[in-house]
mmCIF file of C-alpha atoms in Angstrom:
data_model
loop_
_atom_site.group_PDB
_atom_site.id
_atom_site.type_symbol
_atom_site.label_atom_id
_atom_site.label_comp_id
_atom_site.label_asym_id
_atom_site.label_seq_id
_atom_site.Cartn_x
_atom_site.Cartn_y
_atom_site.Cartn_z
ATOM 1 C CA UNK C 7 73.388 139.658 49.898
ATOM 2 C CA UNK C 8 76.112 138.212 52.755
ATOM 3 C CA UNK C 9 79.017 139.945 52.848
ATOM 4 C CA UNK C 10 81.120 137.328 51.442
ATOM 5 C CA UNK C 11 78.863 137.268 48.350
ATOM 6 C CA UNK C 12 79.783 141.342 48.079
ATOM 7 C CA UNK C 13 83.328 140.425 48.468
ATOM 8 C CA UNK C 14 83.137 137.727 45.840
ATOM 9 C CA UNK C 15 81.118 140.339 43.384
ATOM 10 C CA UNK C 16 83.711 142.915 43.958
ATOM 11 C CA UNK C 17 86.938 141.083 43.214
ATOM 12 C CA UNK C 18 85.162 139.420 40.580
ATOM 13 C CA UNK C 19 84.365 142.697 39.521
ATOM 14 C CA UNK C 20 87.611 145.043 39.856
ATOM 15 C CA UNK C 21 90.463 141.924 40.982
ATOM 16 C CA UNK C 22 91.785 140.951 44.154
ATOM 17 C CA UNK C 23 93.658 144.439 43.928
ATOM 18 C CA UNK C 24 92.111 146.814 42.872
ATOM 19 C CA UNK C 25 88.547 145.867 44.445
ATOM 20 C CA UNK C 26 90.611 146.472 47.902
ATOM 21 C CA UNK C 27 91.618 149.753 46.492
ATOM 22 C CA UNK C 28 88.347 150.788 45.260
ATOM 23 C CA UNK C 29 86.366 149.747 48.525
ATOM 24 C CA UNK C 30 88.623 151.916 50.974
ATOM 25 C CA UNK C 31 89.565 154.588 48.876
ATOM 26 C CA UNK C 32 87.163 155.391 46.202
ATOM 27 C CA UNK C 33 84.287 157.824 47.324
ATOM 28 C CA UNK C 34 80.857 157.233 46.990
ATOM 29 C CA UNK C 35 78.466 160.079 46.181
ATOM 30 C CA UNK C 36 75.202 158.379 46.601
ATOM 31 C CA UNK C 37 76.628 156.913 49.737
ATOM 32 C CA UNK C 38 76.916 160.757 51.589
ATOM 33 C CA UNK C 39 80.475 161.132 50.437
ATOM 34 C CA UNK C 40 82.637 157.938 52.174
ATOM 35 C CA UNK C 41 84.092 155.253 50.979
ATOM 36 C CA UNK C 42 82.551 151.788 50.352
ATOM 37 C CA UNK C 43 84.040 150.514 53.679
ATOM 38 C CA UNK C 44 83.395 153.400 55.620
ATOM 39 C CA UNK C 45 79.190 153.079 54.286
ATOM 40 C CA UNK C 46 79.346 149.398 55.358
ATOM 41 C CA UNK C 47 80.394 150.401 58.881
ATOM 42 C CA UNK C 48 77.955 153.031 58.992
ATOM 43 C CA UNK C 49 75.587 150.459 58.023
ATOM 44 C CA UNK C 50 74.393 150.973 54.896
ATOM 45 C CA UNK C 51 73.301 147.442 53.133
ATOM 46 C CA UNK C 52 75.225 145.845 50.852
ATOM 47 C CA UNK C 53 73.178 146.086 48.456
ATOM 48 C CA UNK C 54 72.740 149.786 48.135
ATOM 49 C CA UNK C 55 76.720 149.785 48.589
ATOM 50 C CA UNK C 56 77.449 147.231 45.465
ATOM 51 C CA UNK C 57 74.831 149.121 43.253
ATOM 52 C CA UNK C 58 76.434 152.310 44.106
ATOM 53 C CA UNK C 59 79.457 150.972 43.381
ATOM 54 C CA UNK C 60 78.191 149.663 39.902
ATOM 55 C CA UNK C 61 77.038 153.090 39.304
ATOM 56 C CA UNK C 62 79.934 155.327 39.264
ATOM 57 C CA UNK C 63 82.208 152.781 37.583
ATOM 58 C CA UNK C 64 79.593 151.968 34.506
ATOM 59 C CA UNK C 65 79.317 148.551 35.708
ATOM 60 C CA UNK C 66 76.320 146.576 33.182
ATOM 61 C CA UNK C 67 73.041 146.415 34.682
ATOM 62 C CA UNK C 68 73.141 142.543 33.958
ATOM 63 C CA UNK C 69 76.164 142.425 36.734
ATOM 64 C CA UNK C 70 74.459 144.575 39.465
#
C-alpha cells in the first residue's frame, strides 16, 4: 500500500474530516498506544496501521 492509497482508504473511510481527526488523535492499542500518525513515523507499515485502524472502529473485513 503507498501512502496516498492509505490516505484515499481513510477519507473514503471516515471523510475528509474526521479521517484527519481519527489519524492524529485516536489511539491505537495494537499499535503500542500512539496515534495512527505517530505509528507511521515510527515506521510501522501501512498496512498494519489501516488494519488496526479497521479494527477498533468495526470496519467490514471486505474494506480492510
Amino acid at each position: 500500500m503507498r501512502l496516498t492509497e492509505f490516505h484515499d482508504r481513510v477519507r473514503a473511510e471516515f471523510g475528509p474530516v474526521l479521517g484527519d481527526s481519527v489519524l492524529r488523535d485516536h489511539v491505537l492499542i495494537a499499535m503500542g498506544g500512539v496515534t495512527a500518525t505517530v505509528a507511521l513515523r515510527q515506521g510501522k507499515s501501512l498496512r498494519d496501521v489501516w488494519w488496526a485502524l479497521c479494527d477498533d472502529f468495526d470496519i467490514p473485513r471486505d474494506r480492510w
